[in-house]
CSV table of N, CA and C in Angstrom, one decimal:
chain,number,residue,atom,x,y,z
U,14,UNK,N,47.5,-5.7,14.5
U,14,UNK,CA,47.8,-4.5,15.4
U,14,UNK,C,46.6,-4.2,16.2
U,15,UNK,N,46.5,-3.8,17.3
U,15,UNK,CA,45.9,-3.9,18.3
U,15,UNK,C,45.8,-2.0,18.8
U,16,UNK,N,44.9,-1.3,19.4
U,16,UNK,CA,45.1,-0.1,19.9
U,16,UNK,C,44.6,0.4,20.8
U,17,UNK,N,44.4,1.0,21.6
U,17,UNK,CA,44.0,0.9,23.2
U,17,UNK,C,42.6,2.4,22.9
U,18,UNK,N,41.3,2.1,23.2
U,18,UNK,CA,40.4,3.1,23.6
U,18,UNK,C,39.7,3.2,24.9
U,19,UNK,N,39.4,4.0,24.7
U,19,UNK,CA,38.9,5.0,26.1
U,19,UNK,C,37.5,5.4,25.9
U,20,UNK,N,37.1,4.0,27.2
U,20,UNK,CA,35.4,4.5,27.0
U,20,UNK,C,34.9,5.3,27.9
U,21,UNK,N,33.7,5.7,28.1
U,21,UNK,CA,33.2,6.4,28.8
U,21,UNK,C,33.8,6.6,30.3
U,22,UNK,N,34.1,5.3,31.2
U,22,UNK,CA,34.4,5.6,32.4
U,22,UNK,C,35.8,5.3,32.4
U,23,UNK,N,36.6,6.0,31.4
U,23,UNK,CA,38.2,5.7,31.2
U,23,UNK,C,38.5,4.6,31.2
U,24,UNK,N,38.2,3.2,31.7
U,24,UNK,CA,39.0,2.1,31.2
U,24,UNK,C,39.5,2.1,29.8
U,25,UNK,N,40.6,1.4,29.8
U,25,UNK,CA,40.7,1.3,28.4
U,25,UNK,C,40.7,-0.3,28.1
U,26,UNK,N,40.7,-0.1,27.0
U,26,UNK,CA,40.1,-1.7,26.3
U,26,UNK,C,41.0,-1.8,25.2
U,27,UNK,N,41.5,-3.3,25.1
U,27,UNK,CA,41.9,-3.4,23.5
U,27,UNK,C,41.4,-3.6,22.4
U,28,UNK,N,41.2,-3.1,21.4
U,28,UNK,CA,40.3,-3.8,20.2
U,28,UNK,C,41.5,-3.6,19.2
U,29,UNK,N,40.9,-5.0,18.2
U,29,UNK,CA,41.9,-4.6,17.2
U,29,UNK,C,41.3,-3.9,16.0
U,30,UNK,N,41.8,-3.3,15.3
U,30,UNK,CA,41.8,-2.7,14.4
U,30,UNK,C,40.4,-3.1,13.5
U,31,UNK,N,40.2,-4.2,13.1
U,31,UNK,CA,39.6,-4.9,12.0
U,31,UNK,C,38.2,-5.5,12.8
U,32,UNK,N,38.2,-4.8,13.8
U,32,UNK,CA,37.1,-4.8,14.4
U,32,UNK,C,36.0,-3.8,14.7
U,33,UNK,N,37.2,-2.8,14.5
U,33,UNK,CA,36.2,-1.6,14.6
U,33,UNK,C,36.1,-1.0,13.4
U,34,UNK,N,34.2,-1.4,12.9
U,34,UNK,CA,33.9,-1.4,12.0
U,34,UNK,C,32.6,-0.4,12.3
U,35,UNK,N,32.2,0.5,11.3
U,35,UNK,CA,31.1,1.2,10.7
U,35,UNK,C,29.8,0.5,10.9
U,36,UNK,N,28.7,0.3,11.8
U,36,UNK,CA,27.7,-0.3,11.5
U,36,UNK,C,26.8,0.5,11.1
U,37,UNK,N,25.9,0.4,9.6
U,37,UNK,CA,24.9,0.7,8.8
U,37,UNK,C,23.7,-0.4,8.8
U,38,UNK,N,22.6,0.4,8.8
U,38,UNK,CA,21.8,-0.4,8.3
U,38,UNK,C,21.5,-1.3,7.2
U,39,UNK,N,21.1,-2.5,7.1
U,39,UNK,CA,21.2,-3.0,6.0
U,39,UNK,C,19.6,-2.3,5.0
U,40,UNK,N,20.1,-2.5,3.6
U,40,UNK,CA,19.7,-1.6,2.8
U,40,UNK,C,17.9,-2.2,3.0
U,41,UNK,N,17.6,-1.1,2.6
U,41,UNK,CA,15.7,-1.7,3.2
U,41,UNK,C,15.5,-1.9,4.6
U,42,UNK,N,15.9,-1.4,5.4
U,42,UNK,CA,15.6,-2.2,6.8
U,42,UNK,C,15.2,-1.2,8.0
U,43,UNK,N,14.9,0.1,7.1
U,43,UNK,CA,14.0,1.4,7.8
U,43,UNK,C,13.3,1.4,8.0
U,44,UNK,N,11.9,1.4,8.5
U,44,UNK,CA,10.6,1.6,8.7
U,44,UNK,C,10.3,3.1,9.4
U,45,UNK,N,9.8,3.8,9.1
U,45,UNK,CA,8.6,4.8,9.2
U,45,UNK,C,7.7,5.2,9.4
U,46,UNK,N,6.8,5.5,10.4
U,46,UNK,CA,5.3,5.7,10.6
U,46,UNK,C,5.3,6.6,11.6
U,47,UNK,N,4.2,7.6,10.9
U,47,UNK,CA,3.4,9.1,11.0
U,47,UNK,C,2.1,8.7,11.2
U,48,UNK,N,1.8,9.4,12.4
U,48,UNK,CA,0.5,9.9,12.7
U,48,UNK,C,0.0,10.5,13.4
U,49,UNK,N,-0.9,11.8,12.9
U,49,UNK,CA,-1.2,12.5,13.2
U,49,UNK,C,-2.0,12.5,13.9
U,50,UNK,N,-2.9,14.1,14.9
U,50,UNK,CA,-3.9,13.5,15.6
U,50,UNK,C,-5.6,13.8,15.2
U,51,UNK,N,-5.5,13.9,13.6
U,51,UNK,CA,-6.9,13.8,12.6
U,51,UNK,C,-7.2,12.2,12.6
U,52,UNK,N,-5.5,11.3,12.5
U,52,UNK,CA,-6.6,10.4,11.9
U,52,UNK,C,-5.8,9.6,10.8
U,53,UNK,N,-4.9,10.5,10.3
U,53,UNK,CA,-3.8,9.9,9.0
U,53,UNK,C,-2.4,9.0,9.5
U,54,UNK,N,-1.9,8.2,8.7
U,54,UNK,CA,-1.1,7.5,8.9
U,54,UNK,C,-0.6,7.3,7.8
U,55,UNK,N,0.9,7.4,7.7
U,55,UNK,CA,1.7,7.5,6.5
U,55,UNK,C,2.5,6.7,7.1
U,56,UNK,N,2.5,5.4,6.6
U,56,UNK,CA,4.1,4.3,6.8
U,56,UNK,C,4.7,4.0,5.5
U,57,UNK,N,5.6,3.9,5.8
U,57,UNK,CA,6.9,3.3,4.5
U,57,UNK,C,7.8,2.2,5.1
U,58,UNK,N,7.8,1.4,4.4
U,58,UNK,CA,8.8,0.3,4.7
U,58,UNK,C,9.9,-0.1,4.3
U,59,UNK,N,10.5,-0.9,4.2
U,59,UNK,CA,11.9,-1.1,3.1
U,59,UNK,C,12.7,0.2,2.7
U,60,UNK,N,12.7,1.0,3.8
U,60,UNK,CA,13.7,1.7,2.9
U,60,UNK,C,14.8,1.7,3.4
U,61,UNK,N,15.9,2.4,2.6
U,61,UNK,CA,17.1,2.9,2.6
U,61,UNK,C,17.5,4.0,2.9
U,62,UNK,N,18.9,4.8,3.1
U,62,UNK,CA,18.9,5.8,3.7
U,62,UNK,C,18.8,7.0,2.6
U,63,UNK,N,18.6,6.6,1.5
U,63,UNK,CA,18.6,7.4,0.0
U,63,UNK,C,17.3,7.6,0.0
U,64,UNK,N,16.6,6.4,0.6
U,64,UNK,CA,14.7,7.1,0.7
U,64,UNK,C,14.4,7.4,1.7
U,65,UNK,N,15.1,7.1,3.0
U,65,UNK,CA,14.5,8.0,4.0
U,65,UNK,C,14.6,9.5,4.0
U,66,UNK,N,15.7,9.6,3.4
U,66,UNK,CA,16.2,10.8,3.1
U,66,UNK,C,15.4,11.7,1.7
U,67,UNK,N,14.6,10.9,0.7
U,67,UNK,CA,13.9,11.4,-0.1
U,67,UNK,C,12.5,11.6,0.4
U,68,UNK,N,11.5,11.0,1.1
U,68,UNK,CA,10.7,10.8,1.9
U,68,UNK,C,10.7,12.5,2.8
U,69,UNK,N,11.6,12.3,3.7
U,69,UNK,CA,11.7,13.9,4.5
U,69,UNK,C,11.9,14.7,3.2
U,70,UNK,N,12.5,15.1,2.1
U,70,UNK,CA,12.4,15.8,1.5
U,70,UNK,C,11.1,16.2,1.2
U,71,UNK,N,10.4,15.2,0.5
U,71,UNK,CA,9.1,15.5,0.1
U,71,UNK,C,7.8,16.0,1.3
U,72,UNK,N,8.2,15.6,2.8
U,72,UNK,CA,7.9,15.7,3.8
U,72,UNK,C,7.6,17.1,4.2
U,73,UNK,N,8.8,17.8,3.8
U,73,UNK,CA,9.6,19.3,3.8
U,73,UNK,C,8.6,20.0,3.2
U,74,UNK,N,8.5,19.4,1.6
U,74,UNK,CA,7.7,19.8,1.0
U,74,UNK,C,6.3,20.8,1.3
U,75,UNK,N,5.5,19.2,1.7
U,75,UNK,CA,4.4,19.3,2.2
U,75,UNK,C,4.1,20.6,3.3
U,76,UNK,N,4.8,20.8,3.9
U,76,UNK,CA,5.0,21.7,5.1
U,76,UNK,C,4.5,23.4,4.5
């Protein structure tokens, strides 16, 4: 099954169904980097959206 959308400049297009999928990052594939203008540099790598999201918490924290 097939269904007609509407992009930005109204054409419409067909896509099928099983196409139009959710794209997420793959797990670990975040990177991060802070710096201020003292001097500090805070990176993180590998993360996920469970630690990016834990990361700004602790971020919050600090504040």
């Amino acid at each position: 099954p097939e269904e007609l959308i509407r992009t930005g400049n109204e054409e419409r297009q067909e896509v099928a169904k099983d196409k139009l999928k959710r794209t997420t990052p793959h797990k670990g594939s975040i990177m991060v980097t802070i710096r201020t203008r003292e001097g500090l540099c805070i990176q993180k790598k590998g993360l996920d959206y469970q630690g990016l999201k834990t990361l700004v918490e602790k971020l919050e924290g600090l504040c």
